[in-house]
Coordinates of N, CA and C in Angstrom, one line a residue:
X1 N 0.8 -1.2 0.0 CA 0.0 0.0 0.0 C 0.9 1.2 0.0
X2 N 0.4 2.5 -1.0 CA 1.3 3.7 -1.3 C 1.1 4.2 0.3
X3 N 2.2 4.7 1.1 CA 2.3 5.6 2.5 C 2.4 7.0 1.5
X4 N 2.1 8.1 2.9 CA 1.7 9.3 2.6 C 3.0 9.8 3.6
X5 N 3.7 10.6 3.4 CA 4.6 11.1 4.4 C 4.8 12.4 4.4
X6 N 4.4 12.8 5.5 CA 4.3 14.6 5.8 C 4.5 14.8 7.3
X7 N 4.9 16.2 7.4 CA 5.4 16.6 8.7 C 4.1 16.8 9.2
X8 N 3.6 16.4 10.4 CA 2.8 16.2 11.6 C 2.2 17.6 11.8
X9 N 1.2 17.8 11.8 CA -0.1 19.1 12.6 C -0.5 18.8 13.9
X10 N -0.9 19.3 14.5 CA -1.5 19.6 15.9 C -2.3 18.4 15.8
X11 N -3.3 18.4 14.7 CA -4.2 17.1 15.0 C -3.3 16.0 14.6
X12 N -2.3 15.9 14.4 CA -2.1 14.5 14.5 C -1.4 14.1 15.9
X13 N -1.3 14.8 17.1 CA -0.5 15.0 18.7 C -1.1 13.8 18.9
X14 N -2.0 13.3 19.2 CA -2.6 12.1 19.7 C -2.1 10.9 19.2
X15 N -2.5 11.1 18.1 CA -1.9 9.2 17.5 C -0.2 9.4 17.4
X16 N 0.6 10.8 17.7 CA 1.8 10.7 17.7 C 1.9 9.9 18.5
X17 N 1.3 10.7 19.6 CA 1.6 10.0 21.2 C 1.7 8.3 21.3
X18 N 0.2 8.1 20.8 CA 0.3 6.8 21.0 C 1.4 5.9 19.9
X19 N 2.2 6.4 19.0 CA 3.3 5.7 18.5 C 4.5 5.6 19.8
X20 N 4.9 7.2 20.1 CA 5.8 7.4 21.1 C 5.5 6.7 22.4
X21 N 4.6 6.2 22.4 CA 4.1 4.9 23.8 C 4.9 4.0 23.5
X22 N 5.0 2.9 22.3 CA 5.1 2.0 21.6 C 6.5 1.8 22.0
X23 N 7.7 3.0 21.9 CA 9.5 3.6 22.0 C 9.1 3.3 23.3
X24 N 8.2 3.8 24.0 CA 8.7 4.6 25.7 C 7.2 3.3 27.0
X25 N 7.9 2.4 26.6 CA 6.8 1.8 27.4 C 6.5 2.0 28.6
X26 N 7.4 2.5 29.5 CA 7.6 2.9 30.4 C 7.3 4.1 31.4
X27 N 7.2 5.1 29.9 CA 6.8 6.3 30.6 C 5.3 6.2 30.4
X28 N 4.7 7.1 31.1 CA 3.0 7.2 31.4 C 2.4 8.1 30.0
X29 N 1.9 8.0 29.9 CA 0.7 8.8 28.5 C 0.6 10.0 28.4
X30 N 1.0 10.4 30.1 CA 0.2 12.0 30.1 C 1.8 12.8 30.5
X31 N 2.9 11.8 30.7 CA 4.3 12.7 30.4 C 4.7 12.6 29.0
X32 N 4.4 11.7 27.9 CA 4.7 11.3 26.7 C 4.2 13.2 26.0
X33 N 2.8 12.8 26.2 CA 1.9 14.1 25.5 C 2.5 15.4 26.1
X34 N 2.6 15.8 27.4 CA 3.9 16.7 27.9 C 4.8 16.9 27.4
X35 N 5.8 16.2 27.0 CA 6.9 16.3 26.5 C 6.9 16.5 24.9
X36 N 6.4 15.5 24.6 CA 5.9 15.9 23.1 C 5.3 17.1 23.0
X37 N 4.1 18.2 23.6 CA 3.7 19.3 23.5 C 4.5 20.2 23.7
X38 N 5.5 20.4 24.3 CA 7.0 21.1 25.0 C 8.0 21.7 23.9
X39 N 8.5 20.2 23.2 CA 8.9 20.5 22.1 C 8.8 21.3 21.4
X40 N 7.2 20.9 20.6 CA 6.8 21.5 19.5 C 6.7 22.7 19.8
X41 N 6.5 23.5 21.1 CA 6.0 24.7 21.9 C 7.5 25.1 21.9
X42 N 7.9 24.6 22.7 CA 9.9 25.8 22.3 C 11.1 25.6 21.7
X43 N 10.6 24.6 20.8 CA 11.4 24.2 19.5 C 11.0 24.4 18.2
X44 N 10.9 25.6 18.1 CA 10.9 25.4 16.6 C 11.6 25.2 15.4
X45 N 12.3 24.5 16.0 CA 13.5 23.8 14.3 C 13.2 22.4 15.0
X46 N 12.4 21.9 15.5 CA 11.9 20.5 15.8 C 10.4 20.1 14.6
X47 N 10.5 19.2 14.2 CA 9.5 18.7 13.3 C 8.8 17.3 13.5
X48 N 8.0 17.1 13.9 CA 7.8 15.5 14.0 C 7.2 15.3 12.7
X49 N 8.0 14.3 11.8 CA 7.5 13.8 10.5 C 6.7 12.2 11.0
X50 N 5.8 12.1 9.7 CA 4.7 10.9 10.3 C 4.8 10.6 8.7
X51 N 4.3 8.9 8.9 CA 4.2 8.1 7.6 C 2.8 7.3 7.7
X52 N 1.9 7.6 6.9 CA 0.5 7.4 6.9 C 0.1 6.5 6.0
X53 N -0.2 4.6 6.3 CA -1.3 4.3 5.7 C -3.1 4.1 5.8
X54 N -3.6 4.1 4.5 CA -4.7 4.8 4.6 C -5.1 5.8 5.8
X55 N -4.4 6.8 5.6 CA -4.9 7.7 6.5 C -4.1 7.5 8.0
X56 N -3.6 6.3 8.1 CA -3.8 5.9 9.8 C -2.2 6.5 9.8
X57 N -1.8 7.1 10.6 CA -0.2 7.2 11.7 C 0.4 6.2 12.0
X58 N 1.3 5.2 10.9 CA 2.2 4.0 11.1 C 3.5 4.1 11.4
X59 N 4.2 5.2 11.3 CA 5.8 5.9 11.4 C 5.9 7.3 11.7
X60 N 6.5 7.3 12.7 CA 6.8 8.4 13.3 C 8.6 8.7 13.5
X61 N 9.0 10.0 13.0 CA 10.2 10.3 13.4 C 10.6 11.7 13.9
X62 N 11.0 12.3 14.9 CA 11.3 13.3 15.4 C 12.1 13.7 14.4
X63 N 12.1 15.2 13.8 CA 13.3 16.0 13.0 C 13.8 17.2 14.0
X64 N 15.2 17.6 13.7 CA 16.0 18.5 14.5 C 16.9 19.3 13.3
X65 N 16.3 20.3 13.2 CA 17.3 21.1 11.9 C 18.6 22.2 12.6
X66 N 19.3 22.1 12.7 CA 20.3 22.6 13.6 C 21.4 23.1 12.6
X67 N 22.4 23.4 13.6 CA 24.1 23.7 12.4 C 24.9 23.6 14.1
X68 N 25.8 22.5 13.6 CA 27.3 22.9 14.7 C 28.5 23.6 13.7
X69 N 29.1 24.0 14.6 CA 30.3 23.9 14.1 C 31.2 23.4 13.1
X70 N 31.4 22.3 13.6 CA 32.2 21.6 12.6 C 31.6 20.8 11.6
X71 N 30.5 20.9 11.3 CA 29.9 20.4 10.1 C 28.7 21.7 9.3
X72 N 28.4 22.2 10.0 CA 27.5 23.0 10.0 C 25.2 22.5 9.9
X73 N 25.0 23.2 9.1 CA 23.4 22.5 9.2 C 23.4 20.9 9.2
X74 N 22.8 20.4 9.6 CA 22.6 19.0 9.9 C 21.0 19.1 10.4
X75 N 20.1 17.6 10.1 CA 19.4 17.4 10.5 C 19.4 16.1 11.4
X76 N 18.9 15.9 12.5 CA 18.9 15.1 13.2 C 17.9 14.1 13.3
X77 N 17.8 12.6 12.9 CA 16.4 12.0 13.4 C 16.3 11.4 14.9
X78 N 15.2 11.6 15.4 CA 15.1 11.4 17.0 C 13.8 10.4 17.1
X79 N 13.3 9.5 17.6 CA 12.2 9.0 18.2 C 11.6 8.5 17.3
X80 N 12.4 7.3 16.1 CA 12.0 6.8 14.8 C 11.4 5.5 15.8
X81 N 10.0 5.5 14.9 CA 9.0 4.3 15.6 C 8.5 4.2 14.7
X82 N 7.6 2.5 14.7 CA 6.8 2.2 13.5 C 5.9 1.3 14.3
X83 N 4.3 1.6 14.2 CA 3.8 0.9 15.1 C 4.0 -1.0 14.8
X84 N 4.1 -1.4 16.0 CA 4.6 -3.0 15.8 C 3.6 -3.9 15.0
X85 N 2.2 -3.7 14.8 CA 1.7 -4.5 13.7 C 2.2 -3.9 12.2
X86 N 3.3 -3.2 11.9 CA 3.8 -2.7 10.9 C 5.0 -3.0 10.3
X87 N 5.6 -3.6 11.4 CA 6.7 -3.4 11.3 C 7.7 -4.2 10.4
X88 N 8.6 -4.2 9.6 CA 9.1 -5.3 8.3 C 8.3 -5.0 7.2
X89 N 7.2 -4.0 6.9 CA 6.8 -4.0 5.8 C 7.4 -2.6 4.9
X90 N 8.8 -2.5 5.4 CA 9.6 -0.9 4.6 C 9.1 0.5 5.0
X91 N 8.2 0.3 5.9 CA 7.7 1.9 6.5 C 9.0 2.6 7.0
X92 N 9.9 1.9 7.8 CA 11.2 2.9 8.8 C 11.8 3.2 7.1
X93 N 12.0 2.7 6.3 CA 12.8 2.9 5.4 C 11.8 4.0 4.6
X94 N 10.8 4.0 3.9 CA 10.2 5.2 3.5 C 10.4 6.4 4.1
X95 N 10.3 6.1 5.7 CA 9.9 7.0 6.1 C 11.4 7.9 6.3
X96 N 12.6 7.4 6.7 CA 13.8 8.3 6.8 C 14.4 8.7 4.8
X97 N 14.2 7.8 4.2 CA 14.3 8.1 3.0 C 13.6 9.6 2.4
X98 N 12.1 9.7 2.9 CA 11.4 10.9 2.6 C 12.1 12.0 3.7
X99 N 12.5 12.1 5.0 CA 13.5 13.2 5.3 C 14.6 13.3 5.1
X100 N 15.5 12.0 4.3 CA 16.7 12.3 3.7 C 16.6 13.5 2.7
X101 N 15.6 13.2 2.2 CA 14.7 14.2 0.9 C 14.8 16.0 1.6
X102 N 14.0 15.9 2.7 CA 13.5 17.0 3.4 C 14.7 17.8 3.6
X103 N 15.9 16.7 4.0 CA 17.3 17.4 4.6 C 18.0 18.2 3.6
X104 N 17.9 17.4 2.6 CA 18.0 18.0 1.3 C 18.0 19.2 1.0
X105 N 16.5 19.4 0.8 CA 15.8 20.4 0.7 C 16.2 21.9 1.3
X106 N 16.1 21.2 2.9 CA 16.7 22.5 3.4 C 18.3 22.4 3.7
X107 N 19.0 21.9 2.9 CA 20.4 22.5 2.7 C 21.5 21.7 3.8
X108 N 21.1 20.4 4.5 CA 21.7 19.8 5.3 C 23.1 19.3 4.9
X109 N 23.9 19.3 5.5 CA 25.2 18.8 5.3 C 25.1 17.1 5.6
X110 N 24.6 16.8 6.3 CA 24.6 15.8 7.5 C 22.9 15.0 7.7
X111 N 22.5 14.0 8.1 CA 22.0 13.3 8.4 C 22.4 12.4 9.3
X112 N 21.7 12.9 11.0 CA 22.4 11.8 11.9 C 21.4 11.3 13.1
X113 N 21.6 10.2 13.6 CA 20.5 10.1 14.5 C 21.5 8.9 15.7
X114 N 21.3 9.0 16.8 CA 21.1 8.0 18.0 C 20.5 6.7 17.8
X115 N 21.2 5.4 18.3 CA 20.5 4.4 18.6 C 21.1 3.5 19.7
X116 N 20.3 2.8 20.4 CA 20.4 2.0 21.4 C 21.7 1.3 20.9
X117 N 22.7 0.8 21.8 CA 23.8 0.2 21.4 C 23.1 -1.5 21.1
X118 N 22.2 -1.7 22.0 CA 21.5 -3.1 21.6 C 19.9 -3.3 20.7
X119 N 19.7 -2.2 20.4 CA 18.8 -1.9 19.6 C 19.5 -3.0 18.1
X120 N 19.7 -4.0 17.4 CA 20.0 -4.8 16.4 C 19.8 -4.6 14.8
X121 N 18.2 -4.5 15.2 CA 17.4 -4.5 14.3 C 17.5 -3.3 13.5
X122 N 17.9 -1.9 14.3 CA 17.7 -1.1 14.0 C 18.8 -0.7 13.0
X123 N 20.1 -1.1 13.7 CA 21.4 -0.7 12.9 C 21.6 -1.3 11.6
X124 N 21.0 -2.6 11.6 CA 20.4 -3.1 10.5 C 20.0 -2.6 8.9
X125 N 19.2 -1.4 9.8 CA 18.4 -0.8 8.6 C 19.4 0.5 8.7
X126 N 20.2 1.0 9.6 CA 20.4 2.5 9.7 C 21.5 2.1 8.0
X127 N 22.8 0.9 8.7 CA 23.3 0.6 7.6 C 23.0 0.7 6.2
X128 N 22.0 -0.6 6.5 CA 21.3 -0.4 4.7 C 20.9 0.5 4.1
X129 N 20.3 1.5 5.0 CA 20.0 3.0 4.2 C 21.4 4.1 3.6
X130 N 22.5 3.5 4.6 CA 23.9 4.1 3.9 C 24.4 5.0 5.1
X131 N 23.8 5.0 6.1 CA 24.4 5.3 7.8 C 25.8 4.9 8.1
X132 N 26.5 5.4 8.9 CA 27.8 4.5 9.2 C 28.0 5.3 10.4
X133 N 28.8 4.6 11.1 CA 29.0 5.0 12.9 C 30.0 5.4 12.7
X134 N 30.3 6.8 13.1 CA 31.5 8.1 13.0 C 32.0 8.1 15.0
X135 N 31.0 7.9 15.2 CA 31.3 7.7 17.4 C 30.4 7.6 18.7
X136 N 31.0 8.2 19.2 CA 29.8 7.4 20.7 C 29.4 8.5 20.8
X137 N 28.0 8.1 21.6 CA 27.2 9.6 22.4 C 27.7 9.2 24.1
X138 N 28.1 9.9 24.6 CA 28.2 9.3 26.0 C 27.2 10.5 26.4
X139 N 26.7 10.1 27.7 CA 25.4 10.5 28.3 C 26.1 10.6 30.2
X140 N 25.3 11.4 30.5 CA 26.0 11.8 32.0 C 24.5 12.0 33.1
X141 N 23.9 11.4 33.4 CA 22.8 11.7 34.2 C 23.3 13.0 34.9
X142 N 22.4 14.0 35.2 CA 22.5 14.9 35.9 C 21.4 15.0 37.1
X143 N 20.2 14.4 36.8 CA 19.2 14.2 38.1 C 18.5 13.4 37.4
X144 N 17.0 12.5 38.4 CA 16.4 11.3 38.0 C 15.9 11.7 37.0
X145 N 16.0 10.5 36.0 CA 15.6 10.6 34.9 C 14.3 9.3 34.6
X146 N 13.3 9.5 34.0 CA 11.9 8.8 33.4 C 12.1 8.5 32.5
X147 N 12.7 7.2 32.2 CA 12.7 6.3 31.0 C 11.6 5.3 30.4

């Protein structure tokens, strides 16, 4: 079935959420939708792109349009999910394929994103789409954190 892929509106917050449950089992519904509302509210170079069949919200990926230094603009993907009766039928792959597109578009140097060091499945596909591991993210808790 042809997917529809477009960056996310207000009306789609809900069925975001319930993808971002899917990633975050752990966290509760009503800090998912918090944090997700947060974002979109004081980020604006944040985008949540969504991959739609018939209509329904099957892939979801957080976008981050930024520039460092030493690379300059880059876009970032963050909170790539595909609801699990979906999953293996090429949605994760449409779906970063169409923001490879978007990064494009707006002038990105870079395409990069985070994954679980035991996440498998995932590196999998990051590879096959033409990804390659440049280094580590190291992480520092600073106070309790809700995973």
């Amino acid at each position: 079935m042809p997917l529809e892929t477009r960056i996310l509106g207000p009306e789609d917050a809900l069925a975001a959420t319930g993808l971002l449950a899917h990633l975050n089992p752990d966290l509760p519904t009503a800090t998912l939708r918090e944090r997700f509302e947060t974002i979109l509210r004081e980020h604006p170079h944040y985008h949540p792109f969504g991959a739609f069949q018939n209509g329904k919200l099957v892939g979801l990926a957080g976008v981050w349009i930024a520039t460092k230094i030493w690379c300059g603009r880059y876009l970032e993907l963050d909170n790539i999910v595909v609801h699990p009766l979906h999953r293996s039928e090429g949605i994760g792959s449409v779906l970063i394929q169409a923001i490879e597109g978007l990064a494009k578009q707006r002038n990105c140097n870079l395409l990069v994103l985070d994954s679980y060091t035991s996440n498998h499945p995932s590196h999998r596909l990051y590879h096959r789409l033409g990804f390659e591991i440049w280094g580590f993210h190291f992480v520092k808790p600073l106070a309790g954190l809700d995973r």
